[in-house]
CSV table of C-alpha atoms in Angstrom, one decimal:
chain,number,residue,atom,x,y,z
A,1,MET,CA,-3.0,20.5,-15.1
A,2,LYS,CA,-4.3,18.5,-18.5
A,3,LYS,CA,-7.6,17.0,-17.7
A,4,THR,CA,-6.6,13.3,-16.7
A,5,LEU,CA,-8.7,10.0,-17.1
A,6,PHE,CA,-7.4,7.5,-14.2
A,7,ALA,CA,-7.7,4.0,-15.4
A,8,THR,CA,-7.7,1.6,-12.9
A,9,PHE,CA,-8.7,-2.0,-11.5
A,10,PHE,CA,-7.9,-0.9,-7.9
A,11,PHE,CA,-10.3,2.0,-6.5
A,12,PRO,CA,-12.2,2.5,-3.1
A,13,PRO,CA,-14.6,1.6,-1.9
A,14,GLU,CA,-12.1,-1.5,-2.1
A,15,PHE,CA,-9.7,-1.6,0.9
A,16,GLY,CA,-5.8,-2.1,0.0
A,17,GLY,CA,-2.7,-0.4,-0.1
A,18,ILE,CA,-2.9,0.4,-4.4
A,19,GLN,CA,-6.7,1.8,-3.4
A,20,THR,CA,-5.5,3.9,-0.5
A,21,TYR,CA,-2.5,5.6,-2.6
A,22,LEU,CA,-4.4,6.1,-5.9
A,23,HIS,CA,-7.5,7.7,-4.2
A,24,GLY,CA,-4.9,9.8,-1.7
A,25,LEU,CA,-3.3,11.6,-5.0
A,26,ILE,CA,-6.2,11.8,-7.0
A,27,SER,CA,-8.5,13.5,-4.2
A,28,ASN,CA,-6.1,16.6,-3.6
A,29,LEU,CA,-6.1,17.2,-7.6
A,30,PRO,CA,-8.4,20.0,-8.8
A,31,PRO,CA,-11.5,18.0,-9.3
A,32,GLU,CA,-12.5,19.7,-12.4
A,33,LYS,CA,-9.6,18.1,-14.0
A,34,VAL,CA,-10.1,14.7,-13.0
A,35,VAL,CA,-11.9,11.3,-14.5
A,36,VAL,CA,-11.6,8.1,-13.2
A,37,LEU,CA,-12.9,4.9,-14.4
A,38,ALA,CA,-12.6,2.0,-12.0
A,39,LYS,CA,-13.7,-1.5,-11.8
A,40,SER,CA,-17.3,-2.1,-10.6
A,41,GLY,CA,-18.2,-3.5,-7.5
A,42,GLU,CA,-20.5,-3.6,-3.9
A,43,GLU,CA,-21.1,-0.4,-2.7
A,44,THR,CA,-19.8,1.4,-5.6
A,45,GLU,CA,-22.6,3.7,-6.4
A,46,GLU,CA,-22.8,4.9,-2.8
A,47,TYR,CA,-19.1,5.9,-2.8
A,48,ASP,CA,-19.2,7.5,-6.3
A,49,LYS,CA,-21.7,9.8,-5.6
A,50,LYS,CA,-19.7,11.5,-2.7
A,51,GLN,CA,-16.6,12.0,-5.0
A,52,PRO,CA,-15.8,15.6,-6.7
A,53,TYR,CA,-15.2,14.2,-9.6
A,54,PRO,CA,-17.2,11.5,-12.1
A,55,ILE,CA,-16.4,8.3,-11.5
A,56,TYR,CA,-17.3,5.4,-14.4
A,57,ARG,CA,-17.5,1.8,-13.6
A,58,THR,CA,-16.7,-1.5,-15.7
A,59,SER,CA,-16.4,-4.6,-15.1
A,60,PHE,CA,-13.3,-5.4,-17.3
A,61,ASN,CA,-14.4,-8.6,-18.1
A,62,SER,CA,-13.0,-7.7,-21.5
A,63,VAL,CA,-9.4,-7.1,-20.0
A,64,LEU,CA,-9.1,-10.0,-17.9
A,65,LYS,CA,-8.0,-12.5,-20.7
A,66,PHE,CA,-4.6,-11.2,-21.5
A,67,ILE,CA,-4.5,-12.2,-25.4
A,68,LYS,CA,-7.3,-10.3,-26.3
A,69,LEU,CA,-6.3,-7.3,-24.9
A,70,SER,CA,-5.3,-5.3,-28.6
A,71,ASN,CA,-9.2,-6.0,-29.7
A,72,LEU,CA,-11.8,-6.0,-27.6
A,73,SER,CA,-14.6,-3.5,-25.6
A,74,PHE,CA,-12.5,-1.7,-23.0
A,75,GLN,CA,-11.1,0.6,-25.8
A,76,LYS,CA,-14.6,1.3,-27.0
A,77,THR,CA,-15.1,2.1,-23.4
A,78,LEU,CA,-12.0,4.4,-23.0
A,79,SER,CA,-12.7,5.9,-26.4
A,80,ARG,CA,-16.2,7.2,-25.4
A,81,ILE,CA,-15.3,8.6,-22.0
A,82,ILE,CA,-12.4,10.3,-24.1
A,83,LYS,CA,-14.4,12.2,-26.4
A,84,LYS,CA,-17.0,12.5,-23.8
A,85,GLU,CA,-15.3,14.0,-20.8
A,86,HIS,CA,-12.6,15.6,-23.5
A,87,ILE,CA,-10.0,13.9,-22.2
A,88,GLU,CA,-6.0,14.9,-22.7
A,89,HIS,CA,-3.9,12.5,-20.6
A,90,VAL,CA,-4.7,8.7,-19.4
A,91,VAL,CA,-2.7,7.5,-16.5
A,92,LEU,CA,-3.1,4.1,-15.4
A,93,GLY,CA,-3.2,2.6,-11.7
A,94,HIS,CA,-0.8,-0.4,-13.1
A,95,PRO,CA,0.6,-0.6,-16.2
A,96,LEU,CA,-1.1,-4.1,-17.2
A,97,PRO,CA,-3.2,-5.2,-18.6
A,98,LEU,CA,-4.5,-1.7,-19.6
A,99,GLY,CA,-1.5,-0.5,-21.1
A,100,ILE,CA,-2.0,-2.6,-24.9
A,101,SER,CA,-5.2,-0.5,-25.4
A,102,CYS,CA,-3.5,2.5,-24.3
A,103,GLN,CA,-0.8,2.1,-26.8
A,104,ILE,CA,-3.5,2.0,-29.3
A,105,ILE,CA,-5.6,4.5,-27.7
A,106,LYS,CA,-2.3,7.1,-27.8
A,107,LYS,CA,-1.8,6.1,-31.8
A,108,ARG,CA,-5.5,6.6,-32.3
A,109,PHE,CA,-6.1,9.8,-30.3
A,110,LYS,CA,-2.8,11.5,-29.8
A,111,ILE,CA,-3.4,11.5,-26.3
A,112,PRO,CA,-0.4,10.4,-24.3
A,113,TYR,CA,-0.9,8.0,-21.4
A,114,SER,CA,1.3,7.3,-18.2
A,115,THR,CA,1.8,4.6,-15.5
A,116,PHE,CA,1.8,3.9,-11.9
A,117,THR,CA,3.9,1.0,-11.2
A,118,HIS,CA,4.0,-0.6,-7.6
A,119,GLY,CA,6.7,-3.3,-7.2
A,120,LYS,CA,4.9,-7.0,-7.7
A,121,GLU,CA,3.7,-6.6,-11.4
A,122,ILE,CA,7.2,-5.5,-12.4
A,123,THR,CA,9.0,-8.3,-10.5
A,124,GLU,CA,6.3,-10.9,-11.3
A,125,ALA,CA,6.3,-9.8,-15.4
A,126,LEU,CA,10.5,-9.9,-15.5
A,127,LYS,CA,11.2,-13.8,-14.1
A,128,ASP,CA,11.0,-14.4,-18.0
A,129,ASN,CA,11.0,-13.3,-21.6
A,130,THR,CA,7.3,-14.4,-21.9
A,131,LEU,CA,4.8,-12.1,-23.9
A,132,HIS,CA,3.5,-10.9,-20.8
A,133,SER,CA,7.2,-9.6,-20.0
A,134,ARG,CA,7.3,-7.9,-23.3
A,135,THR,CA,4.1,-6.4,-23.4
A,136,LEU,CA,5.0,-4.5,-20.0
A,137,ARG,CA,8.3,-3.3,-21.4
A,138,GLY,CA,6.6,-1.8,-24.2
A,139,THR,CA,3.7,-0.3,-21.8
A,140,LEU,CA,6.8,1.4,-19.7
A,141,TYR,CA,9.0,2.3,-22.4
A,142,ASN,CA,5.5,3.8,-24.6
A,143,ALA,CA,4.2,6.0,-21.3
A,144,ASP,CA,5.0,9.4,-21.3
A,145,HIS,CA,5.9,9.4,-17.8
A,146,VAL,CA,6.3,6.7,-15.3
A,147,PHE,CA,5.4,7.0,-11.9
A,148,CYS,CA,7.0,4.7,-8.5
A,149,THR,CA,6.7,5.3,-5.0
A,150,THR,CA,10.6,4.5,-4.4
A,151,HIS,CA,13.8,5.6,-5.5
A,152,PHE,CA,14.5,1.8,-5.1
A,153,MET,CA,11.4,1.0,-7.7
A,154,ALA,CA,13.4,3.4,-10.0
A,155,LYS,CA,16.6,1.8,-10.4
A,156,LEU,CA,14.3,-1.3,-10.8
A,157,LEU,CA,12.7,0.6,-13.8
A,158,ILE,CA,16.1,1.6,-15.0
A,159,ASP,CA,17.9,-1.6,-14.8
A,160,LYS,CA,15.5,-4.1,-15.8
A,161,CYS,CA,12.7,-2.5,-17.8
A,162,ASN,CA,14.8,0.1,-19.8
A,163,VAL,CA,12.6,2.5,-18.6
A,164,PRO,CA,14.3,6.2,-19.4
A,165,LEU,CA,15.4,8.0,-16.0
A,166,LYS,CA,13.7,11.6,-17.7
A,167,ALA,CA,10.4,9.3,-18.2
A,168,ILE,CA,10.4,8.3,-14.2
A,169,LYS,CA,8.8,10.5,-11.7
A,170,ILE,CA,9.4,9.3,-8.0
A,171,ILE,CA,5.9,10.2,-6.1
A,172,PRO,CA,5.6,8.1,-2.3
A,173,PRO,CA,2.5,7.7,-0.7
A,174,GLY,CA,0.9,10.0,1.8
A,175,VAL,CA,-1.1,10.6,4.9
A,176,SER,CA,-3.6,13.0,5.5
A,177,PRO,CA,-2.5,14.5,8.4
A,178,GLU,CA,-5.9,15.2,10.1
A,179,THR,CA,-6.7,12.2,10.2
A,180,PHE,CA,-5.0,11.3,13.1
A,181,THR,CA,-5.6,14.4,15.3
A,182,GLU,CA,-6.3,12.7,18.9
A,183,LYS,CA,-9.7,13.2,19.6
A,184,ILE,CA,-9.7,10.6,22.5
A,185,SER,CA,-6.6,9.4,24.6
A,186,LYS,CA,-5.1,6.1,23.8
A,187,GLU,CA,-6.3,4.2,27.2
A,188,ALA,CA,-9.9,5.5,26.8
A,189,LEU,CA,-9.9,3.4,23.1
A,190,LYS,CA,-8.1,1.0,25.0
A,191,ALA,CA,-10.7,0.5,27.3
A,192,LYS,CA,-13.9,0.7,24.6
A,193,TYR,CA,-12.0,-2.6,22.5
A,194,GLY,CA,-11.6,-4.2,25.7
A,195,LEU,CA,-7.7,-3.5,26.0
A,196,THR,CA,-7.4,-2.0,29.3
A,197,GLY,CA,-3.8,-2.5,30.8
A,198,LYS,CA,-2.7,-4.2,27.7
A,199,LYS,CA,0.2,-3.5,25.5
A,200,VAL,CA,-1.2,-3.7,21.9
A,201,LEU,CA,1.3,-4.8,18.9
A,202,ILE,CA,-0.8,-4.2,15.7
A,203,THR,CA,-0.5,-5.1,12.2
A,204,ILE,CA,-2.7,-3.5,9.3
A,205,SER,CA,-2.8,-5.5,5.9
A,206,ARG,CA,-4.0,-8.0,3.5
A,207,LEU,CA,-3.2,-11.5,4.9
A,208,VAL,CA,-1.1,-12.7,3.1
A,209,LYS,CA,2.1,-14.5,3.5
A,210,ARG,CA,4.4,-11.7,2.3
A,211,LYS,CA,3.2,-10.0,5.3
A,212,GLY,CA,5.0,-12.0,8.0
A,213,HIS,CA,1.7,-12.3,10.2
A,214,ASP,CA,3.2,-15.6,11.0
A,215,LEU,CA,6.8,-14.3,11.8
A,216,VAL,CA,4.8,-12.1,14.3
A,217,LEU,CA,2.8,-14.9,16.5
A,218,ASN,CA,6.1,-17.3,16.3
A,219,ALA,CA,8.3,-14.4,18.1
A,220,LEU,CA,4.9,-13.6,20.2
A,221,LYS,CA,4.9,-16.6,22.0
A,222,ILE,CA,8.0,-16.3,23.3
A,223,ILE,CA,7.3,-12.5,24.5
A,224,VAL,CA,4.2,-13.4,26.0
A,225,LYS,CA,6.3,-15.5,28.6
A,226,SER,CA,8.1,-12.5,30.1
A,227,HIS,CA,5.1,-9.5,28.7
A,228,PRO,CA,1.7,-11.4,29.1
A,229,GLU,CA,0.1,-8.1,29.1
A,230,VAL,CA,0.9,-7.9,25.4
A,231,HIS,CA,-1.8,-8.2,22.7
A,232,TYR,CA,-1.6,-8.8,18.8
A,233,LEU,CA,-4.5,-7.2,16.9
A,234,ILE,CA,-4.3,-8.2,13.2
A,235,VAL,CA,-6.6,-6.3,10.9
A,236,GLY,CA,-7.2,-7.4,7.6
A,237,SER,CA,-8.5,-10.5,5.3
A,238,GLY,CA,-7.3,-12.4,2.7
A,239,GLU,CA,-5.9,-15.9,2.0
A,240,GLU,CA,-4.2,-16.6,5.0
A,241,GLU,CA,-6.6,-16.2,7.4
A,242,LYS,CA,-7.5,-19.7,8.2
A,243,GLU,CA,-4.2,-20.6,8.6
A,244,LEU,CA,-3.1,-17.8,10.7
A,245,LYS,CA,-5.8,-18.7,12.7
A,246,SER,CA,-4.9,-22.4,12.9
A,247,LEU,CA,-1.5,-21.0,14.3
A,248,VAL,CA,-2.5,-19.3,16.9
A,249,ILE,CA,-4.5,-22.5,18.3
A,250,LYS,CA,-1.1,-24.4,17.8
A,251,VAL,CA,1.3,-21.8,20.0
A,252,HIS,CA,-2.0,-20.9,22.4
A,253,LEU,CA,-1.9,-17.1,21.9
A,254,GLU,CA,-5.8,-17.3,21.7
A,255,ASN,CA,-6.1,-14.9,24.8
A,256,HIS,CA,-3.4,-12.4,23.0
A,257,VAL,CA,-4.7,-12.1,19.4
A,258,THR,CA,-7.7,-10.7,17.9
A,259,PHE,CA,-8.7,-11.1,14.3
A,260,ILE,CA,-10.5,-7.9,12.7
A,261,PRO,CA,-11.1,-8.9,8.9
A,262,HIS,CA,-13.1,-5.7,8.6
A,263,ALA,CA,-12.6,-2.0,9.8
A,264,SER,CA,-14.2,1.3,8.4
A,265,ASN,CA,-11.7,4.5,8.3
A,266,THR,CA,-12.6,5.3,11.8
A,267,ASP,CA,-12.2,2.1,13.3
A,268,ILE,CA,-8.7,2.3,11.8
A,269,LYS,CA,-8.0,5.3,12.7
A,270,ASP,CA,-9.0,4.0,17.0
A,271,LEU,CA,-6.9,0.9,16.1
A,272,TYR,CA,-3.8,3.2,15.5
A,273,THR,CA,-4.4,5.5,18.1
A,274,LEU,CA,-4.5,3.0,20.9
A,275,SER,CA,-2.1,0.5,19.6
A,276,ASP,CA,2.0,0.8,21.1
A,277,ILE,CA,3.9,-0.5,18.6
A,278,PHE,CA,3.0,-1.4,14.5
A,279,VAL,CA,4.9,-4.3,13.5
A,280,MET,CA,4.9,-5.7,10.0
A,281,PRO,CA,7.8,-8.1,9.3
A,282,THR,CA,7.5,-8.0,5.0
A,283,ARG,CA,9.6,-10.9,3.2
A,284,THR,CA,10.0,-11.3,-0.5
A,285,ILE,CA,8.6,-14.2,-2.0
A,286,SER,CA,9.3,-15.3,-5.2
A,287,GLY,CA,9.9,-11.3,-6.3
A,288,ASP,CA,6.7,-9.9,-5.0
A,289,ILE,CA,8.2,-7.2,-2.8
A,290,GLU,CA,7.1,-4.6,-0.5
A,291,GLY,CA,7.2,-1.6,-3.2
A,292,PHE,CA,7.0,0.7,0.2
A,293,GLY,CA,4.3,0.4,2.4
A,294,ILE,CA,1.4,3.2,2.8
A,295,VAL,CA,0.9,1.7,6.8
A,296,TYR,CA,4.1,2.5,7.7
A,297,LEU,CA,3.2,6.1,7.0
A,298,GLU,CA,0.1,5.6,8.6
A,299,ALA,CA,1.7,4.4,12.0
A,300,ALA,CA,4.2,6.9,12.1
A,301,ALA,CA,1.2,9.6,11.6
A,302,ALA,CA,0.0,8.1,14.7
A,303,GLY,CA,2.6,8.1,16.9
A,304,LEU,CA,3.7,4.8,16.6
A,305,PRO,CA,7.3,3.1,16.5
A,306,VAL,CA,7.8,0.7,13.6
A,307,VAL,CA,9.3,-2.6,13.5
A,308,ALA,CA,9.8,-3.6,9.5
A,309,THR,CA,12.1,-5.6,7.2
A,310,ASN,CA,14.5,-4.1,5.4
A,311,THR,CA,13.5,-5.0,1.6
A,312,GLY,CA,12.1,-3.7,-1.3
A,313,GLY,CA,11.6,0.4,-0.9
A,314,VAL,CA,10.5,-0.2,3.1
A,315,ALA,CA,13.9,2.1,4.3
A,316,GLU,CA,12.6,5.1,2.6
A,317,ALA,CA,9.6,4.6,4.6
A,318,VAL,CA,10.6,3.9,7.9
A,319,VAL,CA,14.4,5.6,8.9
A,320,GLN,CA,16.1,2.8,10.7
A,321,ASN,CA,16.6,3.4,14.7
A,322,THR,CA,15.1,7.3,13.8
A,323,THR,CA,11.5,6.5,13.0
A,324,GLY,CA,11.6,2.6,13.5
A,325,ILE,CA,13.7,-0.4,13.4
A,326,LEU,CA,14.5,-2.2,10.2
A,327,LEU,CA,15.5,-6.0,10.4
A,328,ASP,CA,17.2,-8.3,7.5
A,329,ASP,CA,15.2,-10.2,5.5
A,330,PRO,CA,13.8,-13.7,7.0
A,331,GLU,CA,14.6,-14.8,3.5
A,332,SER,CA,18.0,-13.9,3.9
A,333,ILE,CA,19.0,-14.6,7.2
A,334,GLY,CA,16.4,-17.9,7.6
A,335,GLU,CA,13.0,-18.0,9.5
A,336,ASN,CA,14.5,-19.0,12.8
A,337,THR,CA,17.3,-16.3,13.2
A,338,PHE,CA,14.3,-13.7,12.3
A,339,ILE,CA,12.2,-14.7,14.8
A,340,GLY,CA,14.8,-14.8,17.4
A,341,GLU,CA,15.9,-11.0,16.3
A,342,LEU,CA,12.1,-10.1,15.9
A,343,THR,CA,11.5,-11.1,19.2
A,344,LYS,CA,14.5,-9.2,20.9
A,345,THR,CA,13.5,-6.2,19.4
A,346,LEU,CA,9.9,-6.3,20.1
A,347,GLU,CA,10.9,-7.4,23.8
A,348,LEU,CA,13.2,-3.8,23.8
A,349,LEU,CA,10.1,-1.8,22.6
A,350,LEU,CA,7.5,-3.3,25.1
A,351,ALA,CA,10.2,-3.2,28.1
A,352,SER,CA,10.7,1.4,27.6
A,353,LYS,CA,8.4,3.2,27.1
A,354,ASP,CA,10.6,6.0,26.6
A,355,LYS,CA,12.3,4.3,23.7
A,356,ARG,CA,8.4,3.9,21.9
A,357,ASP,CA,7.7,7.4,22.4
A,358,LEU,CA,11.2,8.7,21.0
A,359,LEU,CA,10.6,6.5,17.5
A,360,GLY,CA,7.0,7.4,17.6
A,361,MET,CA,7.8,11.4,17.8
A,362,ARG,CA,10.2,11.1,15.3
A,363,ALA,CA,8.3,9.0,13.0
A,364,LYS,CA,5.0,11.4,13.3
A,365,LYS,CA,7.5,14.5,12.8
A,366,ARG,CA,8.9,13.1,10.0
A,367,VAL,CA,5.8,12.3,8.1
A,368,LEU,CA,4.1,15.6,9.3
A,369,ALA,CA,6.6,17.3,7.2
A,370,GLU,CA,7.5,15.2,4.1
A,371,PHE,CA,4.2,13.1,3.7
A,372,THR,CA,1.5,14.6,3.3
A,373,TRP,CA,-0.9,13.9,0.4
A,374,LYS,CA,-1.3,17.4,-0.6
A,375,LYS,CA,2.7,17.5,-1.0
A,376,GLN,CA,2.6,14.4,-3.0
A,377,SER,CA,-0.3,15.4,-5.0
A,378,LYS,CA,1.3,18.6,-6.0
A,379,LYS,CA,4.4,16.9,-7.5
A,380,LEU,CA,1.3,14.6,-9.7
A,381,GLU,CA,-0.4,17.8,-10.8
A,382,ASP,CA,3.1,18.9,-11.6
A,383,VAL,CA,3.8,16.5,-14.1
A,384,LEU,CA,0.4,16.4,-15.6
């Protein structure tokens, strides 16, 4: 593996799917071959000290205005790190807006660059033939390698962005098996969190409309009539928080829903362990798709059955009727029909511990066999 600089807006300690994905891959590479350039933020200094590889931080202010990308100070920052750390390859955590600078750096230093893609940035940029769209295509076309998480994304890159097949490398997310080794029982954790006797549904994600929390709440208002013991944990924060809290009051679910806006890694592990069903019925909104959904793998590693929608690359994370249940996209069948299907599916699982246990057992077996970070990181190391 060549000494590689990973440049990204999205990196821990900031929370999110891309952050988790990049950290999981990078942290399992040989640390002496890794350098990271990431966005500065709160608590980054303490986090960075604990990592086995150097992390540089910048505000990225010079690249926030897209039109100025070609001649601003980010290139100087990139050049300085390349020289100081003897970088042989640059990998972008996302193609834009850093791609323009990397194309220039490639010509100047004769250093190759590659980029990860995640879904939304591709579909957003392809809506029209703007400068944004053309720059995306140029960044992808000139990259040595374009990494994506699913075959769904690979097809999109080939069909819509003209990325050469030989450049595309599929590297799904992973999990750390040791994270989900149970050290305390489900019932003990339920007692700790005041959920004794409850059947717990959980969603862990940003609170944005695409993730489908509102769909779960509308199904839940029906479900509680036959399953008064059900409780829904909404873990995460985001722009929809106020709207979702208002919906909880509107449908009289105050005693059945708990919002947890901030949770540590230990808390999240505990919350997965105490839960009975993971549910995240994503919808496609204005081309914004679920590229894979790393939380589906985390839920599987915790032995949870998953209820999701067959959108984007989700079907590569959740195997229909084997590790979970996939429903049709609510945007294609209509929300009222979807809520009815979601209600029936959740009621079926809530009523059958055997069904939950079977799906959860299969899910855990699959994810530990195929989706560990060590396995996925080795794919990246072999390419670099």
